[in-house]
Short mmCIF file of C-alpha atoms and ligand atoms in Angstrom, two decimals:
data_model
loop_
_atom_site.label_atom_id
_atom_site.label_comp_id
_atom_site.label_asym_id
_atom_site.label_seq_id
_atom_site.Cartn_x
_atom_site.Cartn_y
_atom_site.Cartn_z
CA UNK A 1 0.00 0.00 0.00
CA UNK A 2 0.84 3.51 -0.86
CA UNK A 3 0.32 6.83 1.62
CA UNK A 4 -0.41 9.53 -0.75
CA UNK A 5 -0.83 12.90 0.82
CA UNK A 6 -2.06 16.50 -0.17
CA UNK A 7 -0.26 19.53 1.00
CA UNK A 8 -1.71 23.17 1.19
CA UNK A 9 -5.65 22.17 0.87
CA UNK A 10 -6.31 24.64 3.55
CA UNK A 11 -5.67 28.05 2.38
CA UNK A 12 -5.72 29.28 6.48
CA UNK A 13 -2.81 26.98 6.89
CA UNK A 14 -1.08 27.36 3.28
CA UNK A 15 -1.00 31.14 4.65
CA UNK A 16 0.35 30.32 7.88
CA UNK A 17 3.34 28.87 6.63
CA UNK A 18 3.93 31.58 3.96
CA UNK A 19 2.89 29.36 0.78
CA UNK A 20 0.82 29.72 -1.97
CA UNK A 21 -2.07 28.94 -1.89
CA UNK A 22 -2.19 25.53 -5.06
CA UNK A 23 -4.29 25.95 -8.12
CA UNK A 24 -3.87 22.01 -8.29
CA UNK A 25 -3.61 19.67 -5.73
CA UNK A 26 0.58 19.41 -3.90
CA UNK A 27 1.32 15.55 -3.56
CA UNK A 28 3.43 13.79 -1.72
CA UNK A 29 3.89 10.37 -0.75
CA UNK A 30 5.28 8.37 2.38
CA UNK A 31 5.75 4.78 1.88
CA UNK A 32 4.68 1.69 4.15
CA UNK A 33 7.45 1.67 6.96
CA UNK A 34 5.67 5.56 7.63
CA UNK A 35 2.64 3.94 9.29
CA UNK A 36 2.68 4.37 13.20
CA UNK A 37 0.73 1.01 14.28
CA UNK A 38 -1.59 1.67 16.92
CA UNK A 39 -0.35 2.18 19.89
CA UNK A 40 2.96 2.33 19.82
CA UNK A 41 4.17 6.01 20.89
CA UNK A 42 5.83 7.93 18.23
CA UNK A 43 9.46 8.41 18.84
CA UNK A 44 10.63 11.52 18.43
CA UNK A 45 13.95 11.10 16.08
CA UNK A 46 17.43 12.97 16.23
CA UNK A 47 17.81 13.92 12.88
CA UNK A 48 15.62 17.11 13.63
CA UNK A 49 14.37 19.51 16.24
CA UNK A 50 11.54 21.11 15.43
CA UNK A 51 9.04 17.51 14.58
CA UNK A 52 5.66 19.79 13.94
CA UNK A 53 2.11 17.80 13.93
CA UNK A 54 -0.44 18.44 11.29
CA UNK A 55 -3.91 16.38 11.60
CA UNK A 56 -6.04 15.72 8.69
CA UNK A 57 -8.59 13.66 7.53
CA UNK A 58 -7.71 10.69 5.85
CA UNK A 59 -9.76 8.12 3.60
CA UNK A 60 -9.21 4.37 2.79
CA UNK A 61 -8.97 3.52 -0.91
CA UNK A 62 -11.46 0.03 -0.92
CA UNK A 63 -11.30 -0.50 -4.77
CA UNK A 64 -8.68 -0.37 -7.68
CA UNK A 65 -8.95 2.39 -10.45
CA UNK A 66 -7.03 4.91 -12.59
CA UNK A 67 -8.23 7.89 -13.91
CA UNK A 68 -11.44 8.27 -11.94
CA UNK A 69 -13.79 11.37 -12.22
CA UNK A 70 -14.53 12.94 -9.34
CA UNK A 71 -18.37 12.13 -9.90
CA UNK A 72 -17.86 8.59 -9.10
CA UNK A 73 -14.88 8.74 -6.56
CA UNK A 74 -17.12 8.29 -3.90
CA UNK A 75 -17.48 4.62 -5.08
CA UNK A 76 -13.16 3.87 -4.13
CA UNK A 77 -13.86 4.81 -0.29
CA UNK A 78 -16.09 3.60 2.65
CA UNK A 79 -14.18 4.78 5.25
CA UNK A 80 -12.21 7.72 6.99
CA UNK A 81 -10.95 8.91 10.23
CA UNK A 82 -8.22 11.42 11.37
CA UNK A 83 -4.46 11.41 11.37
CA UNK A 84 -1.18 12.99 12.22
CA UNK A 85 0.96 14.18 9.18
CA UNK A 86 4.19 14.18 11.38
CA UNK A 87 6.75 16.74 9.87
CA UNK A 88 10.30 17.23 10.35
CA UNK A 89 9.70 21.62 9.76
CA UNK A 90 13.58 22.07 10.05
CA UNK A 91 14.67 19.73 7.38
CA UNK A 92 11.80 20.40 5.33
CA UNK A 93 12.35 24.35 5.04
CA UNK A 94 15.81 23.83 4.54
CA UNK A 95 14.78 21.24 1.49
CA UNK A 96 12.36 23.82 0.29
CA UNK A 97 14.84 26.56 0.08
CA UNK A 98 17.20 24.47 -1.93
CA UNK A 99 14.65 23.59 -4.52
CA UNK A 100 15.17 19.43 -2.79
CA UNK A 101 11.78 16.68 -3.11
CA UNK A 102 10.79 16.35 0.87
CA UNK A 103 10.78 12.93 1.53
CA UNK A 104 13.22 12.57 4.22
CA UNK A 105 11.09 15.32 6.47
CA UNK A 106 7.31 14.06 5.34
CA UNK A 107 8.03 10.23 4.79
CA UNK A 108 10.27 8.95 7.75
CA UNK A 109 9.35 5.97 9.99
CA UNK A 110 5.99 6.63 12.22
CA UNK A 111 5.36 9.42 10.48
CA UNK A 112 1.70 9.15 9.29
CA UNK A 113 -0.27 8.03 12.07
CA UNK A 114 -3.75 6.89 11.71
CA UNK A 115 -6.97 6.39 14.33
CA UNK A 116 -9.82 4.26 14.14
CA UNK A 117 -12.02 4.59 10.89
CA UNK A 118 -15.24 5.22 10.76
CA UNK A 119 -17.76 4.82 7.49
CA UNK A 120 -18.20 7.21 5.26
CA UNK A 121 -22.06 6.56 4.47
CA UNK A 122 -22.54 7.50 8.43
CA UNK A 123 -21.68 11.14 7.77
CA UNK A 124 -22.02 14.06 5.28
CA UNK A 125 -18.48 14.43 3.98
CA UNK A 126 -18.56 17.63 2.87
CA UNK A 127 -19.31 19.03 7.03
CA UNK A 128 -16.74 17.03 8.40
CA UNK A 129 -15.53 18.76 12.02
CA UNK A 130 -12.18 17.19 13.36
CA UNK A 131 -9.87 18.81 16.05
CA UNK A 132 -6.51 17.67 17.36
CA UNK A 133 -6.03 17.61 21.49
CA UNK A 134 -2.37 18.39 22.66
CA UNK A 135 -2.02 16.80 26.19
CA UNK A 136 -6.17 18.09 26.51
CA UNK A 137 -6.30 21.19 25.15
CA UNK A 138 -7.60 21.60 21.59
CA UNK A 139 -4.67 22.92 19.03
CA UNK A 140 -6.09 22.43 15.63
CA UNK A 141 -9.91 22.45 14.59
CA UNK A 142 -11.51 21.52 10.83
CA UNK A 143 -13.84 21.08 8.85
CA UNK A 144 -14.14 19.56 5.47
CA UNK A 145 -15.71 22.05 4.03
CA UNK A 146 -13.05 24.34 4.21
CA UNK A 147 -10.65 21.97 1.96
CA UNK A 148 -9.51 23.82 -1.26
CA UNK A 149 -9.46 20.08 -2.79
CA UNK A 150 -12.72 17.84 -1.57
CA UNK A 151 -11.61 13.84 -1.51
CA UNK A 152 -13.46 13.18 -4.57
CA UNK A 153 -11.11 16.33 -6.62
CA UNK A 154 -8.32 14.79 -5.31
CA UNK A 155 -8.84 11.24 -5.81
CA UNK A 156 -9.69 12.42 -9.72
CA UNK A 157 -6.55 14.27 -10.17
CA UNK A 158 -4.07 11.47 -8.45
CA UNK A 159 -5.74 9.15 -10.08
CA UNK A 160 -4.35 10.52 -13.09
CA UNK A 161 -1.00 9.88 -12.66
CA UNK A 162 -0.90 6.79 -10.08
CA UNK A 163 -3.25 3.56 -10.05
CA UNK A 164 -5.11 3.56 -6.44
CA UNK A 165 -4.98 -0.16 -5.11
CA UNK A 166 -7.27 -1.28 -2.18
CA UNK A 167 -5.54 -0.23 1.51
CA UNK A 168 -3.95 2.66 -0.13
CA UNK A 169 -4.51 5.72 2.26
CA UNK A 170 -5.21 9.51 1.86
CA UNK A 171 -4.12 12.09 4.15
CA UNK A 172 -6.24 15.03 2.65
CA UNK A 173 -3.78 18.19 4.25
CA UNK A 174 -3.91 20.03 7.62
CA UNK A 175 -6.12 23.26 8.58
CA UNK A 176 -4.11 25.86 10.56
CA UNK A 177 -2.79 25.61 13.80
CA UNK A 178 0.15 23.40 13.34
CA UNK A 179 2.91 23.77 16.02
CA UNK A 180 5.55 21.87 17.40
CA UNK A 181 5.37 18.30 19.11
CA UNK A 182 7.69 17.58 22.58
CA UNK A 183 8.94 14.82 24.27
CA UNK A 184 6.14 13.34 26.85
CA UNK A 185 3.31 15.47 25.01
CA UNK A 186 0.17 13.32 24.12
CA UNK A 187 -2.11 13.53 21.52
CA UNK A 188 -6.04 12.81 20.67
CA UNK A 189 -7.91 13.10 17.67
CA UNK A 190 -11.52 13.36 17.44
CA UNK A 191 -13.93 13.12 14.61
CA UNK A 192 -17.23 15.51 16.48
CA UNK A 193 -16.77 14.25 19.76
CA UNK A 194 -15.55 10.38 18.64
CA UNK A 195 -12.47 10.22 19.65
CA UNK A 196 -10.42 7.87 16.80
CA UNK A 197 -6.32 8.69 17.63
CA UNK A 198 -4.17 8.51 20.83
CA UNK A 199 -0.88 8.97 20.23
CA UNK A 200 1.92 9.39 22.67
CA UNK A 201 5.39 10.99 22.24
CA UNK A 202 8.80 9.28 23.13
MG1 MG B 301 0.20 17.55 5.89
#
């Protein structure tokens, strides 16, 4: 399975970090060994000081396809729930400013974590309200509505250039409110008021 994510689909957040704001959707990838498996506390790594978290939704790719319209993307998902884009902010701004792809910052080991999913044909996904609790105090909030690129845009223009397989997952970008993540800080991500991700920091 791949981990295909969208960058700057929150023009709050895009602004925040002094970007433009995309006319397309930005996509990255993180491979398999990025997955933090439940439970296990993230450990923070020494290649970088400034680890910054960035939740987002993220949907489960349940059927094959290639070049799918966005009017029938809603058939290659069942099922979402929230995640942490982990992001090494040093490394990647020093990447940026030399022009360099981002993988080592974006795609490291534990560095897309992933909560309990939930089905899609339970909710309206277009008024989607997710938050992010740092050690109990809510640092990011959301709402789908406020993407630039909805799930179904993106799936239609990835789609285009890479074949979705079932498990493949979708991290759809982060609203504003990012910030950094510390040793012994713990995190909990909530879907409304289900909470679906508890992640701990080592
Ligand atoms: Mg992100």
């Amino acid at each position: 399975m791949k981990i295909i994510c969208i960058g700057r689909n929150y023009s709050e957040h895009a602004e925040e970090l002094k970007n433009e704001v995309p006319s397309s959707p930005v996509i990255f990838m993180k491979p398999d060994t990025a997955l933090l498996r439940k439970g296990e506390p993230f450990f923070y790594p020494e290649f970088s000081e400034n680890i910054q978290f960035e939740a987002e939704l993220v949907f489960k790719i349940n059927k094959i396809g290639k070049h799918i319209k966005s009017k029938f993307a809603g058939k290659y998902f069942t099922e979402f729930t929230l995640g942490i884009d982990f992001t090494a902010r040093d490394v990647q701004e020093e990447l940026k400013t030399k022009g360099l792809p981002w993988e080592i910052s974006k795609a490291f080991d534990q560095s897309a974590a992933i909560g309990n999913f939930l089905q899609t044909k339970d909710y309206d996904l277009n008024k989607i309200e997710f938050s992010l609790k740092k050690n109990g105090e809510i640092v990011q909030q959301g709402n789908a509505f406020k993407m630039l690129f909805s799930i179904e845009k993106i799936i239609e223009y990835t789609s285009k250039f890479f074949t979705l397989k079932i498990g493949d997952i979708i991290f759809t970008g982060t609203p504003k409110g990012v910030g950094k993540v510390e040793i012994n800080d713990h995190f909990e991500g909530y879907i409304f008021d289900k909470k679906v991700l508890d992640v701990k920091i080592k």
